Structures are given as structure tokens and as C-alpha cells.
Coordinates of C-alpha atoms (C1' of nucleotides) in Angstrom, one line a residue:
Chain A
M7 CA -47.1 27.2 -4.2
L8 CA -43.8 26.0 -3.1
Q9 CA -41.6 27.1 -6.0
H10 CA -41.1 30.7 -5.2
T11 CA -40.9 31.1 -1.5
E12 CA -37.2 32.0 -1.4
N13 CA -36.5 34.5 -4.1
P14 CA -34.0 37.2 -3.4
E15 CA -35.8 39.7 -5.7
A16 CA -36.5 37.3 -8.5
L17 CA -39.7 39.1 -9.3
S18 CA -38.3 42.4 -10.1
P19 CA -39.9 44.2 -13.0
T20 CA -39.7 42.9 -16.5
L21 CA -37.4 42.3 -19.3
A22 CA -34.2 40.5 -20.0
T23 CA -32.4 43.7 -20.8
I24 CA -31.8 44.8 -17.2
K25 CA -28.4 46.3 -16.8
T26 CA -26.3 44.0 -14.7
A27 CA -23.7 45.3 -12.3
C28 CA -21.5 42.9 -10.4
S29 CA -20.5 45.7 -8.2
N30 CA -24.1 45.9 -6.9
C31 CA -24.9 42.2 -6.9
N32 CA -25.5 40.7 -3.5
L33 CA -23.8 37.5 -4.8
R34 CA -20.5 39.1 -5.5
E35 CA -18.8 37.3 -2.6
L36 CA -19.9 34.0 -3.9
C37 CA -19.5 34.6 -7.6
L38 CA -16.8 35.6 -10.0
P39 CA -16.1 39.1 -8.6
F40 CA -14.8 37.7 -5.4
G41 CA -11.7 39.6 -4.2
L42 CA -11.7 42.3 -6.9
S43 CA -11.2 45.9 -6.1
E44 CA -13.8 48.5 -7.0
E45 CA -12.1 49.5 -10.1
E46 CA -11.6 45.9 -11.3
M47 CA -15.2 45.1 -10.6
Q48 CA -16.3 47.9 -12.8
R49 CA -14.3 46.5 -15.6
L50 CA -16.0 43.2 -15.0
D51 CA -19.3 45.0 -15.1
K52 CA -18.7 46.0 -18.6
L53 CA -18.1 42.4 -19.6
V54 CA -21.1 40.9 -17.8
N55 CA -23.7 43.1 -19.4
V56 CA -26.4 40.8 -20.4
R57 CA -28.8 39.2 -17.9
K58 CA -31.4 36.7 -19.0
R59 CA -34.5 35.3 -17.5
V60 CA -34.9 31.5 -17.7
K61 CA -38.2 30.0 -17.0
F62 CA -38.9 26.7 -15.3
G63 CA -38.2 23.8 -17.6
E64 CA -36.2 25.9 -20.1
N65 CA -32.8 24.8 -21.4
L66 CA -30.1 27.3 -20.8
Y67 CA -28.0 25.3 -23.2
R68 CA -28.0 21.9 -24.7
A69 CA -25.3 19.4 -25.3
G70 CA -23.7 19.9 -28.7
Q71 CA -24.4 23.6 -29.0
P72 CA -21.4 25.9 -29.7
F73 CA -19.8 27.2 -26.5
E74 CA -19.5 30.9 -26.3
S75 CA -20.0 32.0 -22.8
I76 CA -20.3 30.8 -19.3
Y77 CA -23.3 31.8 -17.1
A78 CA -23.4 33.0 -13.5
I79 CA -26.7 32.1 -11.8
R80 CA -28.2 35.2 -10.2
S81 CA -31.3 33.5 -9.0
G82 CA -33.1 30.2 -9.6
F83 CA -32.1 26.6 -9.5
F84 CA -30.6 24.5 -12.3
K85 CA -29.7 20.9 -13.1
T86 CA -27.1 19.7 -15.6
D87 CA -27.4 16.3 -17.2
M88 CA -25.9 14.1 -19.9
L89 CA -27.5 11.5 -22.2
L90 CA -26.2 8.2 -23.4
E91 CA -27.2 7.1 -26.9
D92 CA -29.5 4.5 -25.5
G93 CA -31.5 7.2 -23.7
R94 CA -30.1 6.8 -20.2
I95 CA -29.7 10.0 -18.3
Q96 CA -27.2 11.0 -15.7
V97 CA -27.8 14.2 -13.7
T98 CA -24.3 15.6 -13.1
G99 CA -25.2 18.4 -10.8
F100 CA -27.6 20.9 -9.2
Q101 CA -26.6 24.6 -9.3
M102 CA -27.9 27.6 -7.4
A103 CA -27.3 31.3 -7.1
G104 CA -23.7 32.4 -7.3
E105 CA -22.5 29.3 -9.1
L106 CA -21.2 29.1 -12.6
L107 CA -22.6 27.1 -15.5
G108 CA -21.0 26.1 -18.7
L109 CA -17.4 25.3 -17.7
D110 CA -17.7 21.9 -19.4
G111 CA -17.9 23.6 -22.8
I112 CA -14.5 25.2 -22.8
G113 CA -12.6 22.1 -23.7
A114 CA -14.5 21.2 -26.9
E115 CA -15.9 24.6 -27.7
R116 CA -19.2 22.9 -27.5
H117 CA -21.5 22.2 -24.6
I118 CA -21.2 18.7 -23.3
C119 CA -24.2 18.6 -21.0
N120 CA -27.7 20.1 -20.9
A121 CA -28.5 22.8 -18.4
V122 CA -32.2 23.1 -17.4
A123 CA -33.9 25.5 -15.1
L124 CA -35.7 23.8 -12.2
E125 CA -37.4 27.0 -11.3
D126 CA -37.7 30.5 -12.8
G127 CA -34.4 32.4 -12.5
E128 CA -31.9 34.7 -14.0
V129 CA -28.4 34.2 -15.3
C130 CA -25.6 36.6 -16.3
Y131 CA -23.9 36.0 -19.6
I132 CA -20.1 36.0 -19.4
P133 CA -18.7 35.8 -22.9
F134 CA -15.8 33.5 -22.5
S135 CA -13.2 35.0 -24.8
R136 CA -13.7 38.4 -23.1
L137 CA -13.4 36.8 -19.7
E138 CA -10.1 35.3 -20.8
K139 CA -9.0 38.7 -22.1
L140 CA -9.9 40.4 -18.8
S141 CA -8.3 37.7 -16.7
R142 CA -5.0 38.3 -18.6
E143 CA -5.2 41.8 -17.3
I144 CA -6.5 41.2 -13.8
Q145 CA -4.5 38.7 -11.9
T146 CA -7.0 38.4 -9.1
L147 CA -9.8 37.5 -11.5
Q148 CA -7.6 35.0 -13.3
H149 CA -6.7 33.3 -10.1
H150 CA -10.2 33.3 -8.8
F151 CA -11.5 31.8 -12.0
H152 CA -8.9 29.0 -11.8
R153 CA -10.0 28.3 -8.2
V154 CA -13.6 28.0 -9.3
M155 CA -12.7 25.5 -12.0
S156 CA -10.5 23.6 -9.6
R157 CA -13.3 23.5 -7.1
E158 CA -15.6 22.1 -9.7
I159 CA -13.1 19.2 -10.2
V160 CA -13.0 18.6 -6.5
R161 CA -16.8 18.6 -6.3
D162 CA -16.9 16.1 -9.0
H163 CA -14.4 13.9 -7.1
G164 CA -16.7 14.1 -4.2
V165 CA -19.5 12.8 -6.3
M166 CA -17.3 10.0 -7.5
M167 CA -16.7 9.1 -3.8
L168 CA -20.4 9.2 -3.2
L169 CA -21.3 7.0 -6.2
G170 CA -18.4 4.7 -5.9
A171 CA -18.1 4.1 -2.2
M172 CA -21.3 4.9 -0.4
S173 CA -24.6 3.1 0.3
A174 CA -27.9 4.5 -0.7
E175 CA -28.6 5.8 2.8
E176 CA -25.2 7.5 3.0
R177 CA -25.7 9.1 -0.4
L178 CA -29.0 10.6 0.4
A179 CA -27.8 11.9 3.8
T180 CA -24.8 13.4 2.2
F181 CA -26.9 15.0 -0.5
L182 CA -29.2 16.6 2.1
L183 CA -26.3 17.9 4.2
N184 CA -24.7 19.4 1.1
L185 CA -27.9 21.2 0.1
S186 CA -28.4 22.4 3.6
Q187 CA -24.9 23.8 3.7
R188 CA -25.3 25.6 0.4
F189 CA -28.6 27.1 1.4
T190 CA -27.0 28.3 4.6
A191 CA -24.2 30.0 2.7
R192 CA -26.9 31.9 0.8
G193 CA -28.6 33.1 3.9
F194 CA -31.5 30.6 3.9
S195 CA -32.5 28.3 6.6
Q196 CA -30.1 25.5 7.4
T197 CA -32.8 23.1 8.4
E198 CA -35.8 23.8 6.1
F199 CA -35.9 24.1 2.4
N200 CA -37.7 23.1 -0.7
L201 CA -36.3 20.6 -3.1
R202 CA -36.6 21.9 -6.6
M203 CA -35.9 18.6 -8.2
T204 CA -38.0 15.4 -8.5
R205 CA -37.2 12.2 -6.7
A206 CA -36.2 10.8 -10.1
E207 CA -33.7 13.6 -10.6
I208 CA -32.2 13.1 -7.1
G209 CA -32.0 9.4 -7.9
S210 CA -30.2 9.9 -11.1
Y211 CA -27.7 12.2 -9.5
L212 CA -27.1 9.7 -6.7
G213 CA -27.1 6.6 -8.9
L214 CA -30.3 5.3 -7.4
K215 CA -33.9 4.7 -8.6
L216 CA -36.6 7.1 -7.5
E217 CA -38.3 4.4 -5.4
T218 CA -35.1 4.0 -3.4
V219 CA -34.9 7.8 -2.8
S220 CA -38.5 7.8 -1.7
R221 CA -38.0 4.8 0.6
Y222 CA -35.1 6.4 2.4
F223 CA -36.9 9.7 2.8
S224 CA -39.6 7.7 4.5
R225 CA -37.2 5.9 6.6
F226 CA -35.4 9.0 7.7
Q227 CA -38.7 10.4 8.7
E228 CA -39.7 7.3 10.7
E229 CA -36.4 7.6 12.5
G230 CA -37.1 11.2 13.4
L231 CA -34.2 12.7 11.3
L232 CA -36.4 14.5 8.8
L233 CA -39.8 15.9 8.2
V234 CA -40.7 15.3 4.6
Q235 CA -43.8 16.8 2.9
Q236 CA -43.4 16.2 -0.8
K237 CA -40.7 18.7 -1.8
N238 CA -40.5 20.4 1.6
I239 CA -37.8 19.1 3.8
R240 CA -37.1 19.9 7.4
I241 CA -34.0 18.5 9.0
L242 CA -34.7 17.6 12.6
N243 CA -31.4 15.9 13.5
T244 CA -28.4 17.1 11.7
D245 CA -25.9 15.3 13.8
A246 CA -27.6 12.0 13.2
L247 CA -27.5 12.6 9.5
K248 CA -23.8 13.4 9.7
A249 CA -23.3 10.2 11.8
L250 CA -24.9 8.2 9.0
V251 CA -22.4 9.4 6.5
S252 CA -19.1 8.5 8.2
R253 CA -20.4 5.7 10.4
Q254 CA -17.7 4.3 12.6
G255 CA -16.8 0.7 12.6
Y256 CA -17.8 0.2 9.0
S257 CA -15.6 -2.4 7.4
R258 CA -12.9 -0.5 5.6
S259 CA -12.8 -1.4 2.0
L260 CA -10.6 -0.6 -0.9
Chain B
M19 CA 4.4 -5.7 -2.0
L20 CA 3.3 -2.3 -3.1
Q21 CA 2.5 -0.3 0.0
H22 CA 5.9 0.0 1.7
T23 CA 8.1 0.9 -1.2
E24 CA 7.0 4.4 -0.3
N25 CA 9.9 6.5 0.5
P26 CA 9.6 8.4 3.8
E27 CA 10.9 11.5 2.1
A28 CA 9.5 10.9 -1.3
L29 CA 8.8 14.6 -1.8
S30 CA 12.2 16.0 -1.2
P31 CA 14.0 16.9 -4.4
T32 CA 16.5 14.2 -3.9
L33 CA 17.9 13.9 -7.2
A34 CA 18.0 14.1 -10.9
T35 CA 16.9 17.6 -11.6
I36 CA 17.4 16.9 -15.2
K37 CA 17.0 19.9 -17.4
T38 CA 13.7 19.7 -19.1
A39 CA 12.8 21.2 -22.5
C40 CA 9.2 21.2 -23.6
S41 CA 10.4 22.1 -27.0
N42 CA 12.2 18.8 -27.3
C43 CA 9.6 16.7 -25.5
N44 CA 7.8 14.2 -27.7
L45 CA 4.7 14.7 -25.6
R46 CA 4.3 18.4 -26.5
E47 CA 1.3 17.7 -28.7
L48 CA -0.5 16.0 -25.8
C49 CA 0.7 18.2 -23.0
L50 CA 0.7 21.9 -22.0
P51 CA 2.8 23.2 -24.9
F52 CA 0.1 22.3 -27.4
G53 CA -0.3 25.0 -30.0
L54 CA 2.5 27.3 -28.9
S55 CA 5.0 28.9 -31.3
E56 CA 8.7 28.1 -31.0
E57 CA 9.4 31.3 -29.1
E58 CA 6.5 30.8 -26.7
M59 CA 7.6 27.2 -26.1
Q60 CA 11.0 28.4 -25.1
R61 CA 9.5 30.7 -22.5
L62 CA 7.6 27.7 -21.2
D63 CA 10.9 25.8 -21.1
K64 CA 12.2 28.3 -18.6
L65 CA 9.2 27.8 -16.3
V66 CA 9.2 24.0 -16.5
N67 CA 12.8 23.4 -15.4
V68 CA 12.6 20.6 -12.9
R69 CA 12.0 17.1 -13.8
K70 CA 11.8 14.4 -11.1
R71 CA 11.9 10.7 -11.1
V72 CA 9.1 9.0 -9.1
K73 CA 9.5 5.3 -8.2
F74 CA 6.8 2.7 -8.1
G75 CA 4.7 3.1 -5.0
E76 CA 5.9 6.6 -4.2
N77 CA 3.4 9.5 -3.5
L78 CA 3.9 12.4 -5.8
Y79 CA 1.8 14.4 -3.3
R80 CA -0.6 13.7 -0.5
A81 CA -4.0 15.1 0.4
G82 CA -3.5 18.1 2.7
Q83 CA -0.1 19.1 1.5
P84 CA 0.2 22.7 0.4
F85 CA -0.3 23.2 -3.3
E86 CA 2.5 24.9 -5.2
S87 CA 2.7 23.3 -8.6
I88 CA 1.1 21.1 -11.0
Y89 CA 2.8 18.1 -12.6
A90 CA 3.1 17.0 -16.2
I91 CA 3.7 13.3 -16.5
R92 CA 6.6 12.6 -18.8
S93 CA 6.6 8.8 -18.3
G94 CA 5.0 6.3 -16.0
F95 CA 1.5 5.7 -14.7
F96 CA -0.3 7.2 -11.7
K97 CA -3.4 6.9 -9.8
T98 CA -5.2 9.5 -7.7
D99 CA -7.4 8.6 -4.7
M100 CA -9.3 10.1 -1.8
L101 CA -9.9 8.9 1.7
L102 CA -13.0 9.1 3.8
E103 CA -12.5 9.4 7.6
D104 CA -13.6 5.8 8.1
G105 CA -10.9 4.5 5.9
R106 CA -12.8 4.0 2.7
I107 CA -10.9 4.8 -0.4
Q108 CA -12.1 6.0 -3.8
V109 CA -9.7 6.0 -6.7
T110 CA -10.6 9.1 -8.7
G111 CA -8.4 8.5 -11.8
F112 CA -5.5 6.9 -13.6
Q113 CA -3.1 9.2 -15.4
M114 CA -0.5 8.5 -18.0
A115 CA 2.1 10.4 -20.0
G116 CA 1.2 13.8 -21.2
E117 CA -1.5 14.3 -18.6
L118 CA -1.5 16.8 -15.8
L119 CA -1.7 16.1 -12.1
G120 CA -2.5 18.4 -9.2
L121 CA -5.3 20.5 -10.7
D122 CA -7.5 19.7 -7.7
G123 CA -5.2 21.6 -5.4
I124 CA -5.7 25.1 -7.0
G125 CA -9.0 25.7 -5.3
A126 CA -8.0 25.2 -1.7
E127 CA -4.2 25.8 -2.2
R128 CA -3.9 22.4 -0.8
H129 CA -3.9 19.0 -2.4
I130 CA -7.3 17.2 -2.0
C131 CA -6.3 13.8 -3.2
N132 CA -3.2 11.6 -3.2
A133 CA -1.2 10.9 -6.3
V134 CA 0.7 7.6 -6.3
A135 CA 3.0 6.2 -9.0
L136 CA 1.9 2.8 -10.3
E137 CA 5.2 2.3 -12.1
D138 CA 8.5 4.2 -12.2
G139 CA 8.2 7.4 -14.1
E140 CA 9.1 11.0 -14.4
V141 CA 7.2 14.2 -14.0
C142 CA 7.8 17.8 -14.8
Y143 CA 7.2 20.4 -12.1
I144 CA 5.2 23.4 -13.2
P145 CA 5.1 26.0 -10.5
F146 CA 1.6 27.3 -10.6
S147 CA 2.0 30.9 -9.9
R148 CA 4.5 31.1 -12.7
L149 CA 2.2 29.3 -15.0
E150 CA -0.5 31.8 -14.2
K151 CA 2.0 34.6 -14.9
L152 CA 3.0 33.2 -18.2
S153 CA -0.5 32.5 -19.2
R154 CA -1.4 36.1 -18.7
E155 CA 1.3 36.8 -21.3
I156 CA 0.6 34.0 -23.8
Q157 CA -3.0 33.8 -24.8
T158 CA -2.5 30.4 -26.5
L159 CA -1.1 29.0 -23.3
Q160 CA -3.9 30.5 -21.2
H161 CA -6.6 29.1 -23.4
H162 CA -5.0 25.7 -23.7
F163 CA -4.8 25.5 -19.9
H164 CA -8.4 26.3 -19.6
R165 CA -9.3 23.6 -22.1
V166 CA -7.3 21.1 -20.1
M167 CA -9.1 22.0 -16.9
S168 CA -12.5 21.9 -18.7
R169 CA -11.7 18.5 -20.1
E170 CA -10.9 17.2 -16.7
I171 CA -14.4 18.3 -15.6
V172 CA -15.9 16.6 -18.6
R173 CA -13.9 13.4 -17.9
D174 CA -15.3 13.5 -14.3
H175 CA -18.8 13.8 -15.6
G176 CA -18.1 10.7 -17.7
V177 CA -17.1 8.8 -14.6
M178 CA -20.3 10.0 -12.9
M179 CA -22.3 8.6 -15.8
L180 CA -20.3 5.3 -15.5
L181 CA -20.9 5.1 -11.8
G182 CA -24.4 6.3 -11.7
A183 CA -26.0 4.7 -14.7
M184 CA -24.0 1.7 -15.8
S185 CA -23.9 -2.0 -14.8
A186 CA -20.7 -3.6 -13.7
E187 CA -20.2 -5.2 -17.1
E188 CA -20.7 -1.9 -18.9
R189 CA -18.3 -0.1 -16.5
L190 CA -15.5 -2.6 -17.1
A191 CA -16.0 -2.6 -20.9
T192 CA -16.0 1.2 -20.9
F193 CA -12.8 1.3 -18.8
L194 CA -11.0 -1.0 -21.1
L195 CA -12.0 0.9 -24.2
N196 CA -10.9 4.1 -22.6
L197 CA -7.5 2.7 -21.7
S198 CA -7.1 1.3 -25.2
Q199 CA -7.9 4.6 -26.7
R200 CA -5.4 6.5 -24.5
F201 CA -2.7 4.0 -25.2
T202 CA -3.4 4.3 -28.9
A203 CA -3.1 8.1 -28.7
R204 CA 0.4 7.5 -27.3
G205 CA 1.5 5.2 -30.0
F206 CA 1.1 1.9 -28.2
S207 CA -0.9 -1.0 -29.3
Q208 CA -4.7 -0.5 -29.4
T209 CA -5.4 -4.1 -28.5
E210 CA -2.7 -5.2 -26.1
F211 CA -1.5 -3.6 -23.0
N212 CA -0.5 -4.1 -19.4
L213 CA -2.7 -2.9 -16.6
R214 CA -0.6 -1.1 -14.1
M215 CA -3.2 -1.2 -11.4
T216 CA -4.6 -4.0 -9.3
R217 CA -8.1 -5.5 -9.6
A218 CA -8.9 -3.7 -6.3
E219 CA -7.8 -0.3 -7.7
I220 CA -9.9 -0.9 -10.9
G221 CA -12.8 -1.9 -8.7
S222 CA -12.5 1.2 -6.5
Y223 CA -12.4 3.4 -9.6
L224 CA -15.5 1.7 -11.0
G225 CA -17.4 1.4 -7.8
L226 CA -17.1 -2.4 -7.7
K227 CA -15.4 -5.0 -5.5
L228 CA -12.3 -6.7 -6.8
E229 CA -14.1 -10.0 -7.1
T230 CA -16.6 -8.5 -9.4
V231 CA -13.8 -7.1 -11.6
S232 CA -12.2 -10.5 -11.7
R233 CA -15.4 -12.2 -12.5
Y234 CA -16.1 -10.0 -15.5
F235 CA -12.6 -10.3 -16.8
S236 CA -13.2 -14.1 -16.7
R237 CA -16.5 -13.8 -18.4
F238 CA -15.2 -11.5 -21.1
Q239 CA -12.5 -14.1 -21.8
E240 CA -15.1 -16.9 -21.9
E241 CA -17.0 -14.9 -24.4
G242 CA -14.0 -14.4 -26.6
L243 CA -13.8 -10.7 -26.1
L244 CA -10.5 -10.6 -24.2
L245 CA -7.4 -12.5 -23.5
V246 CA -6.5 -12.0 -19.9
Q247 CA -3.3 -13.1 -18.3
Q248 CA -2.9 -11.4 -15.0
K249 CA -2.2 -7.8 -15.8
N250 CA -1.7 -8.4 -19.5
I251 CA -4.8 -7.7 -21.6
R252 CA -5.4 -8.4 -25.2
I253 CA -8.6 -7.1 -26.7
L254 CA -9.9 -9.7 -29.2
N255 CA -13.2 -8.1 -30.2
T256 CA -13.4 -4.3 -29.8
D257 CA -16.8 -4.0 -31.5
A258 CA -18.4 -6.5 -29.1
L259 CA -17.0 -4.5 -26.2
K260 CA -18.4 -1.3 -27.6
A261 CA -21.8 -3.0 -28.2
L262 CA -21.8 -3.9 -24.5
V263 CA -21.5 -0.3 -23.5
S264 CA -24.5 1.1 -25.4
R265 CA -26.6 -1.9 -25.7
Q266 CA -29.8 -1.3 -27.6
G267 CA -33.1 -2.0 -26.2
Y268 CA -32.1 -1.4 -22.6
S269 CA -34.9 0.0 -20.7
R270 CA -34.4 3.7 -20.6
S271 CA -34.2 5.1 -17.1
L272 CA -34.0 8.5 -15.6
Chain C
dC14 C1' -64.2 17.9 -11.0
dG15 C1' -61.1 15.0 -13.0
dC16 C1' -56.7 14.2 -15.0
dC17 C1' -51.9 13.6 -14.7
dA18 C1' -47.4 13.7 -12.9
dA19 C1' -45.1 13.0 -8.8
dC20 C1' -44.8 10.3 -5.1
dT21 C1' -45.3 6.3 -1.7
dT22 C1' -45.4 1.6 -0.6
dG23 C1' -45.4 -3.5 -1.1
dA24 C1' -43.7 -7.9 -3.2
dT25 C1' -40.3 -10.0 -5.6
dG26 C1' -35.9 -10.8 -8.0
dG27 C1' -31.3 -10.1 -9.5
dC28 C1' -26.9 -8.0 -9.4
dT29 C1' -23.2 -7.4 -6.9
dG30 C1' -21.1 -7.7 -2.2
dT31 C1' -19.4 -10.7 1.3
dC32 C1' -17.0 -14.6 3.0
dA33 C1' -14.1 -18.3 2.2
dA34 C1' -10.9 -21.5 -0.3
dG35 C1' -7.7 -22.2 -3.3
dT36 C1' -4.4 -20.9 -7.3
dC37 C1' -0.8 -18.3 -9.3
dA38 C1' 3.4 -15.5 -9.8
dG39 C1' 7.3 -13.3 -8.2
dG40 C1' 10.8 -12.6 -4.8
dT41 C1' 13.8 -14.3 -1.0
dG42 C1' 16.7 -17.2 1.4
dG43 C1' 18.6 -21.6 2.3
Chain D
dC2 C1' 18.1 -24.3 -7.8
dC3 C1' 14.2 -25.0 -5.2
dA4 C1' 11.1 -24.5 -1.2
dC5 C1' 8.7 -21.2 0.8
dC6 C1' 6.2 -17.0 1.5
dT7 C1' 3.3 -13.2 0.3
dG8 C1' 0.3 -10.5 -2.3
dA9 C1' -2.6 -10.7 -6.3
dC10 C1' -5.9 -13.0 -8.3
dT11 C1' -9.8 -16.5 -9.3
dT12 C1' -13.8 -19.0 -8.2
dG13 C1' -17.7 -20.8 -5.6
dA14 C1' -21.6 -20.3 -2.2
dC15 C1' -24.6 -17.4 -0.2
dA16 C1' -26.8 -13.1 1.3
dG17 C1' -28.3 -8.4 1.1
dC18 C1' -29.2 -4.2 -1.0
dC19 C1' -31.3 -2.0 -4.3
dA20 C1' -33.9 -2.4 -8.9
dT21 C1' -38.0 -3.8 -10.9
dC22 C1' -42.8 -4.3 -11.3
dA23 C1' -47.2 -3.1 -9.7
dA24 C1' -50.8 -0.7 -7.2
dG25 C1' -52.4 2.9 -4.8
dT26 C1' -52.2 8.0 -3.0
dT27 C1' -51.5 12.9 -3.3
dG28 C1' -51.5 17.5 -5.0
dG29 C1' -51.6 20.8 -8.7
dC30 C1' -53.8 22.5 -12.6
dG31 C1' -56.8 22.9 -16.6

DNA sequence: CGCCAACTTGATGGCTGTCAAGTCAGGTGG
DNA sequence: CCACCTGACTTGACAGCCATCAAGTTGGCG
């Protein structure tokens, strides 16, 4: 009941062969077409011509598979994760509409992580060699693509900060604020949303165990910061959450 | 001893604008020119025409400064770090010859982290807009640059795995093996090297306190895996270190 | 209706942080 | 040349945060 409350037309008719058009996409300001002229966007349209539905639980790609294209999320919610030989898993990110998946595969021409749908959704295929070709021709596209990759690096550094320098409480507060901000940017409520991932997945991403995640959810609720009902989250006191993250007077440490 | 050697005008092009030539550089197989033809490399030479010395302790760039170019390390050893408002620091990486610095700045046209020299060295300036122009003209260069950025993302995911899923012992072992491997790729000894960074910097990078780093160095030495003399490290048993990292029978966790 | 996965909550323990001394190495000045 | 100083490092004692183990609860679905 809670999975599909926020779909921006995710339930449109049927098959995977829907003709995509960046120029009509309501995500174009968030996604790859950002900043392109009408004519340039139509050239991008020709490149991004396959859209594919991905169902809850499906892998969009798996580590080790040959890399051929990157994916723009049109709707839905994804996670990426990596495995260690001994079975340990690290969730490396959660992705939502307008974000790109698959950038990790360019370096080795092989996907490095797994991408799994956490709810039904749709992605646009962007064949990478054709994207490179087009971005040799359209400077704006080239530059924007570089910015997207760079921002991914910056995001990862933020996660390193999270994992390396923050307490469990701070990590969870940061995580919630980040989700809130990204939902807001997509026109959803700033204060209420559904988590698509389990406590264990949140924990893995934040370097914590699921029990710890659960405990801090409960504590935030006791303190009146949140209202938690399973996967439904309502933020009651954003400022207090923010204050948790960069608490003053904390002993500065290297 | 290290903090104040920073030159107040470290970033002004004081000196030594030695003429660089990628085509003669012994790092060209590691660095940006990888895979280029003679003629293409000469075009890259024209772009990468400023080389700059950076002394121990100097900032190559600081968070917040406008982004204009990326830097290829010709010699020396660097760290990058980020600050939180409350003063906490996270070291996000250590970089050595042949690696690129500054990729984080593309997205916001402003540097996001600080880059500091951990020993005297030299970097090549690569003005970014000119690199974009040239990579619109040379497909090989474009593709190689994309691979470099993608590999940076993959490296960051590896660090997330380190910080999120590994014990202190495993983190330190992984760190040493990674350094060893990178020194080897540069023609140095696989088993003996000098750490350029302090225990505190290692700790920050690994999400540990300096005392913990020190303790595990001592323990590795007791167990006959390492020989540690201050910053000088000799690896005595590489296989045992590797075994520490992916230890069998460890309870698999999500 | 009953099962199962996801989640919550409690009790306990261990890893790593914190605090505190003390050692070591390198650089400086007498 | 040596005493001294300082920053880097080591080591010990102790504490606290979070992991682990273990029930028990909830909600969705067959």
C-alpha cells in the first residue's frame, strides 16, 4: 500500500517500447538535457530512444556485466551495492528520478556494482559510446555530463565524511535530511515521505546495523523530531535534526 | 612542524613555469596521455604547458576557491580533505605521481576539498575548459578522461566499503596493500616504502583515531606481518595481510 | 488464518574512542 | 656537540557507543 503513492505517471499504459523524448520529459531540468537548446535536445532524443520498465526487486545491472550504457531514472527508486568475497555487502547509494546510474562501469567497461529497483520504475537507456559521440558535438552536453560525474565524486566524498567522522545519530539525521531535500527538489513533500529501503539497507549505507537504525528512529520519535510508522516518515522538527548534524562544542578531532 | 610551512601566497604562480611535455613524461602511461598517438600527444603538450613546484605543507588549492584547472601530479605526494563546520576533518584521499587532482571542482565550478602536499613535488596544470575543447577533438582523450573520472567514483565506492563494512584491522591492512600496489605500479618496492602521512591522517582517512592506527601497526609487527619504524614500513607477509582483509567464515552481514 | 519478512526492543559484550603518560626523532640554539 | 623543545608516535587504563544475540511485535500476502 505504501509503495506507489508518489508516482509521476508511473502507471501509464504498457510496454517497454514507449518512445522517449527528453524534450517532453518533466525531469529534463534534473537530468542530462539540462541547459540544452531545443534543437540539441532533439538530437539527444534520438540517442535516448529506449525506455525500460524495471520491477521491484529486479537488477538493472549486476557487477561484472559488460558496460554499454548508462541509465537515467525516469521513475522509481534504486539502490546500488557492492559485494566482498566473504559475502559482506555495502550499499553505495540510493537513486531517484532524474539521477544517472551506471557511471561506475565506464572505467573498466564492466559494471562494478549492482543496481536494484526498490520499487517499480522506468529507466532510459543511454548508449555510452553514442553519448560520447554526441558530447563531442554539443559542448553544453559535454560539460553537463562532466558536471554530473564530478558531483557524483563530491557526493561520495560526503558519504566518506559521514562514515568516517560522524556518530550513528548524526549519520541518520544527515541521511533523512538528504532524502528530504531530494524529494523536495522533485516536487514532493519536504516533511513526509516513504522510505523505499529496509532498515538493513539504510544501515548498510550508513555503516550501521539495522538494530541501531531502528533504535535511533525510535529515539528521534521519542524526542519529537520524527513520526515513524514503519516506512512512512514525517519530519516534525527539521531544525533540530540539522542541529544534531553539526552540533556545536563537539570536540574537534582530526 | 607541518602546519605553518604553508606559504601565504601558495597559489600564485611564483616560479618555475618549466616547459612541460607529456610526450617526454615518464608517467604518460599512468596519466592523461594514455593511449594517444604521437601527434595527439603533441596537441596535449600545448595545453599542459605549466608545471609548478609545490612544497611540503602547501595547499595546491582550497575548498571554495574557483575551479579552473585540474592537476596532474608529476612527483610528490598529496592528501585531499574536507572540513565540517564544527572543525571535524575527513581525509578523502592520498594521491601520488600520475594521478589527477581537482576533479571534484568541476560540478560546482569551485573546489570542494583541500589539496595539500605531503612532500615536495611538482604538478602540471591542465586548464579544464581547454581540456574539454581538446577532448571534443580527440576521441581517445575524451574516453580516457571519462575512464579516469569513473575510476575515481569506483575508488570512492571502495572507500565506502572500507568505512562501512570493515573492522579497524581490515581497514589498515587494505590501506597498506593499496599503497603497496600503487607504489609497485610506479616502479618502487612492493614491500618497503615510506608513509608520507601521519598516523592521524591515516586514521582520518580510515575512520579511526590515531591511537587505533598505532596500535594495529604494533600488533601487525608483533605478528610478524610488518616491520614498522616510524614512517618506514616493510611488509613481511603480504599473503597474511591479504588473508586479514577477506577473512573466511566471518559472519556475513547486510 | 497463518506465515514470513521486516521491524522493535532489551540485555550483554567488545571494539574502538578517550584520556593520560611517556618515548622517540628531528631541529634549533647555546 | 649537546641540551632542549616540539610534534609525532606508542602504550596503558578505562569508558562508551554500537554490535551481537535473543525475544517479541507488526503488517502484508498467500
